Short mmCIF file of C-alpha atoms in Angstrom, two decimals:
data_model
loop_
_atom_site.label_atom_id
_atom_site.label_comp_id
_atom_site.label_asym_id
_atom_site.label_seq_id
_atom_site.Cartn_x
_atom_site.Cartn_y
_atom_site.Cartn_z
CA UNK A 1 -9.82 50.48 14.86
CA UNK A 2 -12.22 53.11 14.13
CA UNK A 3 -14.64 55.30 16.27
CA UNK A 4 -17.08 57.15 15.10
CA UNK A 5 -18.95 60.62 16.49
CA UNK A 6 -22.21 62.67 16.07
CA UNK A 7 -21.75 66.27 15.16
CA UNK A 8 -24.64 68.32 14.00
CA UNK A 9 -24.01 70.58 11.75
CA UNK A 10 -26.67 72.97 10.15
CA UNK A 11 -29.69 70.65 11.18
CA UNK A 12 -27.75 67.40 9.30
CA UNK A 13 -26.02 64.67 11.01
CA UNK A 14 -22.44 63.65 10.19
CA UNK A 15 -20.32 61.12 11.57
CA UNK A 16 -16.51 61.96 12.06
CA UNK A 17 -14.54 58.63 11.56
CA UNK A 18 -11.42 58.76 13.64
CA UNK A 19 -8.78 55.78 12.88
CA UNK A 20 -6.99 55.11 16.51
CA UNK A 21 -4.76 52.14 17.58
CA UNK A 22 -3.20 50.52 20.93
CA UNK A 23 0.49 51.95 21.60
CA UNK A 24 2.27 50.65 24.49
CA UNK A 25 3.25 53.76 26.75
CA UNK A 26 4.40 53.62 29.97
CA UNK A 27 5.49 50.38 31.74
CA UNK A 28 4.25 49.14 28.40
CA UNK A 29 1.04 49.97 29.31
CA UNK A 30 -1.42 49.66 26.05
CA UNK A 31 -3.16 53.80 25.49
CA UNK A 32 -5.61 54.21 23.16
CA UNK A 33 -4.44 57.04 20.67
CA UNK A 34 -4.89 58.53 17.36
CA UNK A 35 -3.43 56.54 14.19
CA UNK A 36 -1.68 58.50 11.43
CA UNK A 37 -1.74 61.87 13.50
CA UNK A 38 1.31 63.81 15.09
CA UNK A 39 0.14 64.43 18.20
CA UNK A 40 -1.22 61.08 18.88
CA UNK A 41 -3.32 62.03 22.10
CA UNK A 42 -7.01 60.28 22.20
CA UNK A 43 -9.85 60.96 24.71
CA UNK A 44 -13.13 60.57 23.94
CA UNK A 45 -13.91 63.09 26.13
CA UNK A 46 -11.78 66.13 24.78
CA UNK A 47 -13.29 65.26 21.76
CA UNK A 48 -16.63 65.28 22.48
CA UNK A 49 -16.09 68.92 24.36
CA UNK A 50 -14.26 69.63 20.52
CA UNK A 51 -17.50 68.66 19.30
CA UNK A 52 -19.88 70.61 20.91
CA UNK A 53 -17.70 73.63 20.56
CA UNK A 54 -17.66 73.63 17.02
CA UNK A 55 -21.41 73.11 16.64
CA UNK A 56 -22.30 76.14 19.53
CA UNK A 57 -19.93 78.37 17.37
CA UNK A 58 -21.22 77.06 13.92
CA UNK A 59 -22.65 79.79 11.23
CA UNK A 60 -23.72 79.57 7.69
CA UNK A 61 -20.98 82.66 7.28
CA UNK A 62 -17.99 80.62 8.74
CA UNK A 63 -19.11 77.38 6.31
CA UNK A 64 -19.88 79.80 3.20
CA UNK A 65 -15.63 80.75 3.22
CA UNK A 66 -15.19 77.05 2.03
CA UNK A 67 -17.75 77.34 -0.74
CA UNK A 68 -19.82 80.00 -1.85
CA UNK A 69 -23.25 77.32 -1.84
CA UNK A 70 -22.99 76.37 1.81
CA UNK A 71 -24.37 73.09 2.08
CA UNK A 72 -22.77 69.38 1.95
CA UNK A 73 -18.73 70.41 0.88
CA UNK A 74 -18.69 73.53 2.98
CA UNK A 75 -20.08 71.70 6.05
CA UNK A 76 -17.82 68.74 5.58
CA UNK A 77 -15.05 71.49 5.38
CA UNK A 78 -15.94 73.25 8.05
CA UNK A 79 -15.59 70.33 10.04
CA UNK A 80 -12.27 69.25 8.49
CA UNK A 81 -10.73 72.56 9.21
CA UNK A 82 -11.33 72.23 12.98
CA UNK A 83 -10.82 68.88 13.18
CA UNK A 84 -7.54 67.93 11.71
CA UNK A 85 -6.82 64.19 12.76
CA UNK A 86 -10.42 62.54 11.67
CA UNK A 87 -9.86 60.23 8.64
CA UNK A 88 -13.24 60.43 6.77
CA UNK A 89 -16.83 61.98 7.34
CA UNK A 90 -20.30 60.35 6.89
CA UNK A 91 -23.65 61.72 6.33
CA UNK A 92 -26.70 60.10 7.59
CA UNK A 93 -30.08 60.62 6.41
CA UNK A 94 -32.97 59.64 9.20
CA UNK A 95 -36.24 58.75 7.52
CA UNK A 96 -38.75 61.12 9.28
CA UNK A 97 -41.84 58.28 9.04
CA UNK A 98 -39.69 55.32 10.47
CA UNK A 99 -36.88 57.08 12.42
CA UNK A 100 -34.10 55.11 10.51
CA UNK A 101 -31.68 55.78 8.28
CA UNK A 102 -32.46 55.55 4.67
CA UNK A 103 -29.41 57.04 2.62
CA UNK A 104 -26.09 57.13 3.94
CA UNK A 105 -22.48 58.61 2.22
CA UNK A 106 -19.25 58.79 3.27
CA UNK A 107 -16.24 60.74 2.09
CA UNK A 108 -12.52 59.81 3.52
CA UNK A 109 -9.63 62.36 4.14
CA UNK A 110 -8.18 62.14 1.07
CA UNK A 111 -10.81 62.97 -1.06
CA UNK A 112 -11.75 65.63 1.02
CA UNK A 113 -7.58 66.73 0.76
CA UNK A 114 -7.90 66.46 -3.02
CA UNK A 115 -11.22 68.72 -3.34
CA UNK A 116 -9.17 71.09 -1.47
CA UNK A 117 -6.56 70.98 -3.93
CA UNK A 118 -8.43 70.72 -6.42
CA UNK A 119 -10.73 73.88 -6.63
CA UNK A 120 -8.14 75.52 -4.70
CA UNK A 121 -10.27 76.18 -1.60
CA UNK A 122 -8.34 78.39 1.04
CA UNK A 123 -8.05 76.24 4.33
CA UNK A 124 -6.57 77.19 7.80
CA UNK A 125 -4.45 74.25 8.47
CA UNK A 126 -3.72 74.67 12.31
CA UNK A 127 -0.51 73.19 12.75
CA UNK A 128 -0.72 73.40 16.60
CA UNK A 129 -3.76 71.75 17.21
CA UNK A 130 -3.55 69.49 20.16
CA UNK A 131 -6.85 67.73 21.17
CA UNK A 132 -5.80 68.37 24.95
CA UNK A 133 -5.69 72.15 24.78
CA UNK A 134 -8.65 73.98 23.70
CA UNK A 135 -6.71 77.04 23.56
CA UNK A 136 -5.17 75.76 20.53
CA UNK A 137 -8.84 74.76 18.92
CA UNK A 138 -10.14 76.70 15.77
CA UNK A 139 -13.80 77.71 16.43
#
């Protein structure tokens, strides 16, 4: 299954897509959690507070690191970098006239992993990220 999430990033709208499943925990009790993460921990809620963190603490300083043109890549990295377990990112366009969308893109986690790679961009992978800590949260 996949959720999806507004964050607002430098007045544009994106859309973190976050793959979770149903895992039996205790007494075989079905949890929602996060699929294809290590720390499979899932609450809407801690995510959401994630969210709004990471927009408050936002600048066109902490995106231009990722790319020297801040705009679409550095944003999308920007996100990325605090928000580890999300499998893809959309952009959404709202057509000022009509109040709908009217262009729409999505890139997944593995493109955005092979950009990395690919013009070497320097990330800050935070291997102790745990959704229910904030203290471990990049912001």
């Amino acid at each position: 299954m996949q959720l999806s999430k507004k964050i607002k990033i430098n007045h544009n709208n994106y859309y973190i897509i976050i793959d979770v499943e149903y895992k039996k925990k205790q007494n075989n009790f079905p949890i929602l959690c996060l699929k294809n993460y290590k720390d499979d921990y899932w609450d809407g809620g801690d995510c959401s507070l994630l969210i709004e963190e990471i927009q408050k603490n936002y600048t066109l300083e902490k995106a231009g690191r990722y790319d020297k043109y801040p705009g679409f890549m550095s944003d999308i990295l920007y996100i990325y970098d605090r928000i580890p377990f999300i499998s893809g990112i959309k952009d959404i366009y709202i057509c000022k006239n009509d109040n709908i969308p009217y262009a729409e893109g999505y890139i997944s986690k593995k493109e955005i992993e092979n950009f990395i790679k690919e013009f070497a961009v320097e990330m800050d992978y935070n291997s102790d990220f745990k959704l229910n800590d904030s203290r471990t949260w990049k912001l």
